[in-house]
XYZ file of N, CA and C in Angstrom:
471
model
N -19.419 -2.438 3.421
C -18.129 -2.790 2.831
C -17.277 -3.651 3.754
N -17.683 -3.642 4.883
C -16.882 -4.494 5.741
C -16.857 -6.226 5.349
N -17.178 -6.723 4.823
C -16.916 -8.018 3.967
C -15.775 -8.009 3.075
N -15.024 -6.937 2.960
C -14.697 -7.034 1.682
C -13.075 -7.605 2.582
N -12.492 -8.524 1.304
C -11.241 -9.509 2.289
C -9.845 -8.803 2.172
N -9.384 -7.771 2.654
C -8.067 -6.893 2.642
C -7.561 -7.813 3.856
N -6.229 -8.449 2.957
C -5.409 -9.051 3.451
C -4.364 -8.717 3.967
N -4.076 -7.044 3.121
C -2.539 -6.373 3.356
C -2.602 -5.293 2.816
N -2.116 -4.230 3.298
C -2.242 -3.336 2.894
C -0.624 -2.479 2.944
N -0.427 -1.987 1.712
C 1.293 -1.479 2.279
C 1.055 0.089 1.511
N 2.250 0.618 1.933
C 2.974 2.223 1.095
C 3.818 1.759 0.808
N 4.354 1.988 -0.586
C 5.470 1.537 -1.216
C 5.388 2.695 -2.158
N 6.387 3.623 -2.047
C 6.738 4.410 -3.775
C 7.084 3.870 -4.928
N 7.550 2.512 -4.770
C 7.785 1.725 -5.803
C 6.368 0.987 -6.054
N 5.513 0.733 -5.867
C 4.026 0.067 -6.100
C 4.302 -1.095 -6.380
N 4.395 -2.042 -7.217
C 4.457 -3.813 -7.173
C 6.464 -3.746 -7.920
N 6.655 -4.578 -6.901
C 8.226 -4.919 -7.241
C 8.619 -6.173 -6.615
N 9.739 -6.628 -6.920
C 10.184 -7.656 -6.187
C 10.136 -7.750 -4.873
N 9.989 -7.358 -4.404
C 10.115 -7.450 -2.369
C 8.422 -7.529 -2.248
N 7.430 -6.889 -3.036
C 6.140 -6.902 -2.895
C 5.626 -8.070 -3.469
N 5.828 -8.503 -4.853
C 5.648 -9.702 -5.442
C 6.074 -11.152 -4.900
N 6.908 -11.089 -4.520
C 8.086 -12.240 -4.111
C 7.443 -12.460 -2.720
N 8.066 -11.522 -1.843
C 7.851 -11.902 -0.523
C 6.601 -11.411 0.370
N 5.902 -10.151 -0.075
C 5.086 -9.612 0.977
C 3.223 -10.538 0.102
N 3.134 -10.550 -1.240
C 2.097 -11.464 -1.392
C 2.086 -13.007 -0.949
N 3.408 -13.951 -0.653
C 3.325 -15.140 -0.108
C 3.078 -14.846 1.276
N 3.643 -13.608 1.832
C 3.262 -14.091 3.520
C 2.134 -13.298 4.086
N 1.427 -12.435 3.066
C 0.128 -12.536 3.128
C -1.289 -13.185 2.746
N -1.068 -14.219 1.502
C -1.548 -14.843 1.184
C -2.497 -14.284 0.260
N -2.290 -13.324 -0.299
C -2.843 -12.198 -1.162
C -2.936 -13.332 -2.933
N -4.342 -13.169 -3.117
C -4.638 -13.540 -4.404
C -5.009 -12.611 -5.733
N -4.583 -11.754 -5.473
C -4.925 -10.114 -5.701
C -4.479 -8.714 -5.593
N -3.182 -8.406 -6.112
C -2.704 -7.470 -5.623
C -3.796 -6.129 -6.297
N -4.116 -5.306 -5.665
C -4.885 -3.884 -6.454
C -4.024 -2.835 -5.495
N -3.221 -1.883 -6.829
C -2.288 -1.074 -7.184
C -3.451 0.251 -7.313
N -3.306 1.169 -6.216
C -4.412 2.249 -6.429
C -3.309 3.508 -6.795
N -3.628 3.733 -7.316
C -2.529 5.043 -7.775
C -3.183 5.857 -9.162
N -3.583 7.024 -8.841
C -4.424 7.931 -10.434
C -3.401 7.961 -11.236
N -2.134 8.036 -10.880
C -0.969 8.149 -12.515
C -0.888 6.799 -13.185
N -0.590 5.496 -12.106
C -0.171 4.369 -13.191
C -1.477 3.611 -13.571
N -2.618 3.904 -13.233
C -3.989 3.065 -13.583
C -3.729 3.580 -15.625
N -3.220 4.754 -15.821
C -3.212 5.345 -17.587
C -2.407 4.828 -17.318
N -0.957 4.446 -17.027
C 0.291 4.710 -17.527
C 0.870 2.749 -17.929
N 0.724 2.281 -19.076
C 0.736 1.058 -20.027
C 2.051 0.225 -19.708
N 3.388 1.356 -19.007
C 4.390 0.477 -19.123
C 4.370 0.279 -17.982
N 4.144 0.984 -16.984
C 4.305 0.761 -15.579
C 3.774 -0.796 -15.249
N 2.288 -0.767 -15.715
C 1.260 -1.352 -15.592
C 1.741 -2.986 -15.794
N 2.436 -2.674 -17.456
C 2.940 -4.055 -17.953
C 4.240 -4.828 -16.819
N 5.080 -3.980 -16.476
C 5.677 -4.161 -15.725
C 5.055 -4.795 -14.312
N 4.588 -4.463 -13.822
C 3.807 -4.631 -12.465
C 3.608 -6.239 -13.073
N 2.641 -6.174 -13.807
C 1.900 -7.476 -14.471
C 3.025 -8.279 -14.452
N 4.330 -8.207 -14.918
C 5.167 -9.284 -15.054
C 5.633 -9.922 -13.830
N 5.828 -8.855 -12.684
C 5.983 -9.513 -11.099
C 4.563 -10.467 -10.658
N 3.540 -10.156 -11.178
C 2.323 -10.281 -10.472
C 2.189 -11.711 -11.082
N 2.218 -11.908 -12.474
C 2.195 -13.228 -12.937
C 3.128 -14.480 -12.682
N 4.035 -13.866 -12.433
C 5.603 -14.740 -12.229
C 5.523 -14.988 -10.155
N 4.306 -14.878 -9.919
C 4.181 -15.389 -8.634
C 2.418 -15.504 -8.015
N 1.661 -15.868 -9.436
C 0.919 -16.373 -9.971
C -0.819 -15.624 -9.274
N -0.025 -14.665 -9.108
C -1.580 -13.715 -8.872
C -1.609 -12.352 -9.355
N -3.707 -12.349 -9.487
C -4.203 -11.292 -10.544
C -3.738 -10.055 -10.208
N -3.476 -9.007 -10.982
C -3.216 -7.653 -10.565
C -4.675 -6.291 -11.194
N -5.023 -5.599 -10.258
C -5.682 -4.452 -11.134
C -4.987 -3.479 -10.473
N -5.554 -2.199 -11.303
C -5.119 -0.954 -10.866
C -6.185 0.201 -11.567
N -6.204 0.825 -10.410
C -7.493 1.617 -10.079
C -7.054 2.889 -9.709
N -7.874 3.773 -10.049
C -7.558 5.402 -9.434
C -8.455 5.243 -7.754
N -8.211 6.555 -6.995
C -8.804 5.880 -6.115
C -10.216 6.442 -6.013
N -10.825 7.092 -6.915
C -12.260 7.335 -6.906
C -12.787 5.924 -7.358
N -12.216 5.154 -8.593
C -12.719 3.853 -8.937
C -12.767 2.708 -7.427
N -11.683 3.115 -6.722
C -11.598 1.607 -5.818
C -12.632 1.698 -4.689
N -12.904 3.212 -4.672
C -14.109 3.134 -3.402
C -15.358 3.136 -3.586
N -15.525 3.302 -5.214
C -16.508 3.199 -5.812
C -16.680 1.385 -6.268
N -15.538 0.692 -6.278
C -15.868 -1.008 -6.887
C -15.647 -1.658 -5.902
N -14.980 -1.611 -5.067
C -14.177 -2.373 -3.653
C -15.406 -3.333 -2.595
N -16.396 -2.552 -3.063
C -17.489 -3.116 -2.831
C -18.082 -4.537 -3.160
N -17.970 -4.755 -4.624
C -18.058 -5.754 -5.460
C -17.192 -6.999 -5.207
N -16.271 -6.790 -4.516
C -14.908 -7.849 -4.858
C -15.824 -9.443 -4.290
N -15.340 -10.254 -4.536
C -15.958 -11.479 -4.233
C -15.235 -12.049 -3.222
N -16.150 -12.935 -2.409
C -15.106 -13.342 -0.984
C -14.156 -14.311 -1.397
N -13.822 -14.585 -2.122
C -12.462 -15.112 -2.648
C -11.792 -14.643 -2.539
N -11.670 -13.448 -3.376
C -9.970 -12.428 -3.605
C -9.638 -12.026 -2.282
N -8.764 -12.432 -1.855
C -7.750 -11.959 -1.301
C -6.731 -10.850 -1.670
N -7.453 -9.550 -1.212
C -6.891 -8.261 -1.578
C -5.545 -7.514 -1.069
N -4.579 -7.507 -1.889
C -3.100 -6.878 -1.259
C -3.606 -5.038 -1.534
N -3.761 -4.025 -1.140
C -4.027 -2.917 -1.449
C -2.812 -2.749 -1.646
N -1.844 -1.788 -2.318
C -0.253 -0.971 -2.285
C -0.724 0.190 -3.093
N -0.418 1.193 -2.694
C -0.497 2.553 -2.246
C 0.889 3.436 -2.600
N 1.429 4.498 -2.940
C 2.761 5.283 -3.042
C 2.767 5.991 -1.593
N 1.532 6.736 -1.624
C 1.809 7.607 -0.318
C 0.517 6.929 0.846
N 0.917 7.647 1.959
C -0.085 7.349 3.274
C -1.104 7.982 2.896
N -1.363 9.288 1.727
C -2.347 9.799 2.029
C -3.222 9.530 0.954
N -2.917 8.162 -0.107
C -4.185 7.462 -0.865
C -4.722 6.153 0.318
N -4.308 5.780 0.980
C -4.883 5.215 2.333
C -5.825 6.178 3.049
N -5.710 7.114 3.244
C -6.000 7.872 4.015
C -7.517 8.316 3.264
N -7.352 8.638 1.869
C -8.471 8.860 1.173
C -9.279 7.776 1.165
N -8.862 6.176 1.033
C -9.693 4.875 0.994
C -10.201 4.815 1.880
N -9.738 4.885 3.532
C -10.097 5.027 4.626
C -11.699 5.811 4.673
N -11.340 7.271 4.043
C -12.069 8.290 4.514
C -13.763 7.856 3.374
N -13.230 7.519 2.256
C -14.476 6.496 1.394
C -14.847 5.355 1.887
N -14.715 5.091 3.030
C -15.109 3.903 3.399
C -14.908 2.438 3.389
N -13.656 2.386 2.750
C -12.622 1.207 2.654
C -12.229 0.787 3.742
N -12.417 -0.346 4.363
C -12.422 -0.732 5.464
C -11.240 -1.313 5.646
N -9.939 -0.473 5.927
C -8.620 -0.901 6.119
C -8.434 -1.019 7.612
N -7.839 -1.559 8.402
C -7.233 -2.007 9.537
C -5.955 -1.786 9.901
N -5.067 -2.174 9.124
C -3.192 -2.222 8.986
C -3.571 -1.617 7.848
N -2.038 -1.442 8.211
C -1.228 -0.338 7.072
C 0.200 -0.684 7.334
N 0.904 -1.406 6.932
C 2.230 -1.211 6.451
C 2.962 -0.446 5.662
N 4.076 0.335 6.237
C 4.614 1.569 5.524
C 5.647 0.525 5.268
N 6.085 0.818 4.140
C 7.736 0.010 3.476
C 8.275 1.343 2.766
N 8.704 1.403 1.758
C 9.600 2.108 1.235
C 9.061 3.338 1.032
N 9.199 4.437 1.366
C 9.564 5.974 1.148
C 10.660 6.285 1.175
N 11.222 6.934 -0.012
C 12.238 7.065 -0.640
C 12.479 8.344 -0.147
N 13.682 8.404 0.048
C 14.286 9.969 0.242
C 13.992 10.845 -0.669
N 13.429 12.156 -0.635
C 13.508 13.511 -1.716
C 13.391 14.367 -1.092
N 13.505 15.399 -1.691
C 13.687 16.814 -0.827
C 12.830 17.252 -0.963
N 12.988 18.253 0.791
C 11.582 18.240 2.201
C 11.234 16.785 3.360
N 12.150 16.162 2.587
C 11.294 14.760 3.240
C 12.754 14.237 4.370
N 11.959 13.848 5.392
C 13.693 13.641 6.701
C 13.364 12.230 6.797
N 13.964 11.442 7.712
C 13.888 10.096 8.247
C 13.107 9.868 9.230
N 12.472 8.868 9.061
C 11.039 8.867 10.031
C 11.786 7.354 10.915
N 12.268 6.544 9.960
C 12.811 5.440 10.192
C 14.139 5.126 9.377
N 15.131 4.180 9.863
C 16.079 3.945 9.142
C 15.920 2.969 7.904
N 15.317 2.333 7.875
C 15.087 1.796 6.616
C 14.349 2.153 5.459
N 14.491 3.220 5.047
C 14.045 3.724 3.736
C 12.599 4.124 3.921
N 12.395 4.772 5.051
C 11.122 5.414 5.306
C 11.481 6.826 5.531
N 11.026 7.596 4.717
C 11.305 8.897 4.621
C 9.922 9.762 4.795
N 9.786 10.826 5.516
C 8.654 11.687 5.284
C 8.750 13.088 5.595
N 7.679 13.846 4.817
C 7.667 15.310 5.430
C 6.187 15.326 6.366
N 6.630 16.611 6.654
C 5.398 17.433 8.024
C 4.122 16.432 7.710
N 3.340 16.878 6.051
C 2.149 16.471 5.652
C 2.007 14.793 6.204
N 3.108 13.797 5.596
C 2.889 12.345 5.576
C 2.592 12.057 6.890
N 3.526 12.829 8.047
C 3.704 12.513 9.533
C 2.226 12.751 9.807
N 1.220 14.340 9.348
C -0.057 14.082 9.628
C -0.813 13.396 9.432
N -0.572 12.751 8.229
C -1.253 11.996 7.394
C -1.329 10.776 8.414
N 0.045 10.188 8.674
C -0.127 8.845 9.822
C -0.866 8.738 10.995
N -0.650 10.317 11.627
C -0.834 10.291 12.586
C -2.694 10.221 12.426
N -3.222 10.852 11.382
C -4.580 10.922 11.041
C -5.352 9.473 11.165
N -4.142 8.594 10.082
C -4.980 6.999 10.015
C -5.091 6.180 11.654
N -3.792 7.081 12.408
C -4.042 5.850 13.369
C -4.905 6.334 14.607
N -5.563 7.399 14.537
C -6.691 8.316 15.450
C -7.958 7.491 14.258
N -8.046 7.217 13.476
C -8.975 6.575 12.689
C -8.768 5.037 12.999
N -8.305 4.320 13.438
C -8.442 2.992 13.516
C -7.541 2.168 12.714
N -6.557 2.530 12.049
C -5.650 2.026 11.655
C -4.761 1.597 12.073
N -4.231 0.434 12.455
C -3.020 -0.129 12.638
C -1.668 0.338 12.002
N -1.121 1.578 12.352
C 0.190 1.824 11.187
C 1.743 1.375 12.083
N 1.994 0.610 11.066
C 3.564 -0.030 11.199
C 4.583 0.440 10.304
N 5.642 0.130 10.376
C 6.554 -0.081 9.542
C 7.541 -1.400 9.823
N 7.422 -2.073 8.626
C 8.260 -3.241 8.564
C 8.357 -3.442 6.789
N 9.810 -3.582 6.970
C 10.317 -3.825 5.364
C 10.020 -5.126 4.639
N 10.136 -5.996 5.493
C 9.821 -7.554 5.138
C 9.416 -8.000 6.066
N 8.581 -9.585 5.744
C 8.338 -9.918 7.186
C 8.526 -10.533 8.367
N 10.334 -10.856 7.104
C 10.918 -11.503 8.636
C 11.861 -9.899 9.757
N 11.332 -8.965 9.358
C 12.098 -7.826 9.466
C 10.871 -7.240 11.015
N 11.740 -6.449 11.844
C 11.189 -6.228 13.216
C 9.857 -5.219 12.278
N 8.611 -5.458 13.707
C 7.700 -4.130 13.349
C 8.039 -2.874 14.676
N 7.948 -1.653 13.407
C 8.063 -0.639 14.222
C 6.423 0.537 14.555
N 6.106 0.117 15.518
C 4.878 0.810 15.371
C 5.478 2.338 15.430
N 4.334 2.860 14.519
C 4.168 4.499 14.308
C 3.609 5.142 15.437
């Protein structure tokens, strides 16, 4: 699987939005965003939505549960230029552990909810689990950051 072209990889609780569409696929150069998440791969409006950022800055979108992506991720053609986005650290963590050959990891938005404290000031929020969870990917070979945009400082984890 190591062929396969992951260009970017982020956590976002919001999954494809303006800050992901707009700015983080131009300055990765991502021809491909794939949205792994088991709720919105069923869920039609989310999906449509996503699709409308994804088209309006003129690249393909799929979305996959993540038994499908470690099972197809394989296939991708050396063209696509793959954006992975993720909700939590710990569907990375599962791609990782299937053999998805991630490198970086950009954390962006984790949203405040309760149990969850400030890991960082910019809208990175986590509990006990996520903090293991990071700390897991980057004893695995992961590059984990946090940076909101990319003209925005990186904060290594």
């Amino acid at each position: 699987m190591s062929d396969i072209n992951i260009v970017f990889t982020r956590v976002d609780n919001r999954l494809v939005h303006g800050q992901v569409g707009n700015v983080w696929v131009t300055a990765s150069g991502a021809n491909l965003i794939l949205v792994v998440d088991d709720e919105t791969c069923n869920d039609e409006l989310s999906k449509s939505l996503m699709k409308m950022t994804a088209d309006a800055v003129g690249v393909q979108i799929r979305f996959f549960s993540i038994k499908k992506t470690i099972e197809i991720i394989g296939k991708a053609a050396p063209s696509q230029k793959i954006f992975i986005v993720a909700k939590t650290p710990q569907v990375i963590e599962q791609l990782v552990d299937g053999g998805v050959p991630i490198k970086h990891c950009n954390i962006g938005n984790m949203h405040k909810s309760e149990g969850k404290h400030i890991l960082h000031e910019v809208h990175v929020y986590v509990d006990d689990q996520d903090e293991a969870c990071l700390k897991r990917l980057k004893e695995k070979g992961v590059d984990v950051y946090i940076q909101i945009t990319p003209n925005d400082r990186k904060y290594k984890i």
